[in-house]
Amino acid sequence: MASLRSAVQPVLCFLEREGVVEIMLNPDGSVWVEEAGRGMYRTDVSMGPEDAERMIRLAAAAVHAEVNERNPSLSAMLPGWGVRLQAAVPPVVPAPVFALRKPPSVVFSLGDYV
């Protein structure tokens, strides 16, 4: 778990920030965040392909899965944070990518929407 926490370090501040709904890494290494009340925006954070792939492989190992050229996609819960992870590595993408979806902090009922 310590090595996974280290690998997640570039986006850890977003994982821990209240209001952040989703954290995404694009193939160009840019990190995008969707935040309640602010929408989606590009951050100043970036991750190189080696760091992104390390994080994805460590997350896979933590849930007893494998990510490689034959199995380039991962869908899992990220241990320790309770966030959903959807990730892919080459050859299905030009560089490692991922989306981390945080559980909602508030669940609205149908009555709330009405």
Tab-separated table of C-alpha atoms in Angstrom, residues 59-60 63 65 74-78 83-87:
chain	number	residue	atom	x	y	z
A	59	ALA	CA	-3.288	-0.585	-8.437
A	60	ALA	CA	-3.788	-3.746	-10.499
A	63	VAL	CA	-6.634	-5.986	-6.523
A	65	ALA	CA	-5.221	-8.172	-11.469
A	74	LEU	CA	-8.216	-2.199	-15.823
A	75	SER	CA	-11.438	-1.501	-13.973
A	76	ALA	CA	-11.050	-1.641	-10.188
A	77	MET	CA	-11.566	0.028	-6.836
A	78	LEU	CA	-8.445	1.840	-5.686
A	83	VAL	CA	-12.416	5.424	-5.659
A	84	ARG	CA	-13.204	3.661	-8.911
A	85	LEU	CA	-10.311	3.362	-11.323
A	86	GLN	CA	-10.625	2.890	-15.058
A	87	ALA	CA	-7.241	2.686	-16.754
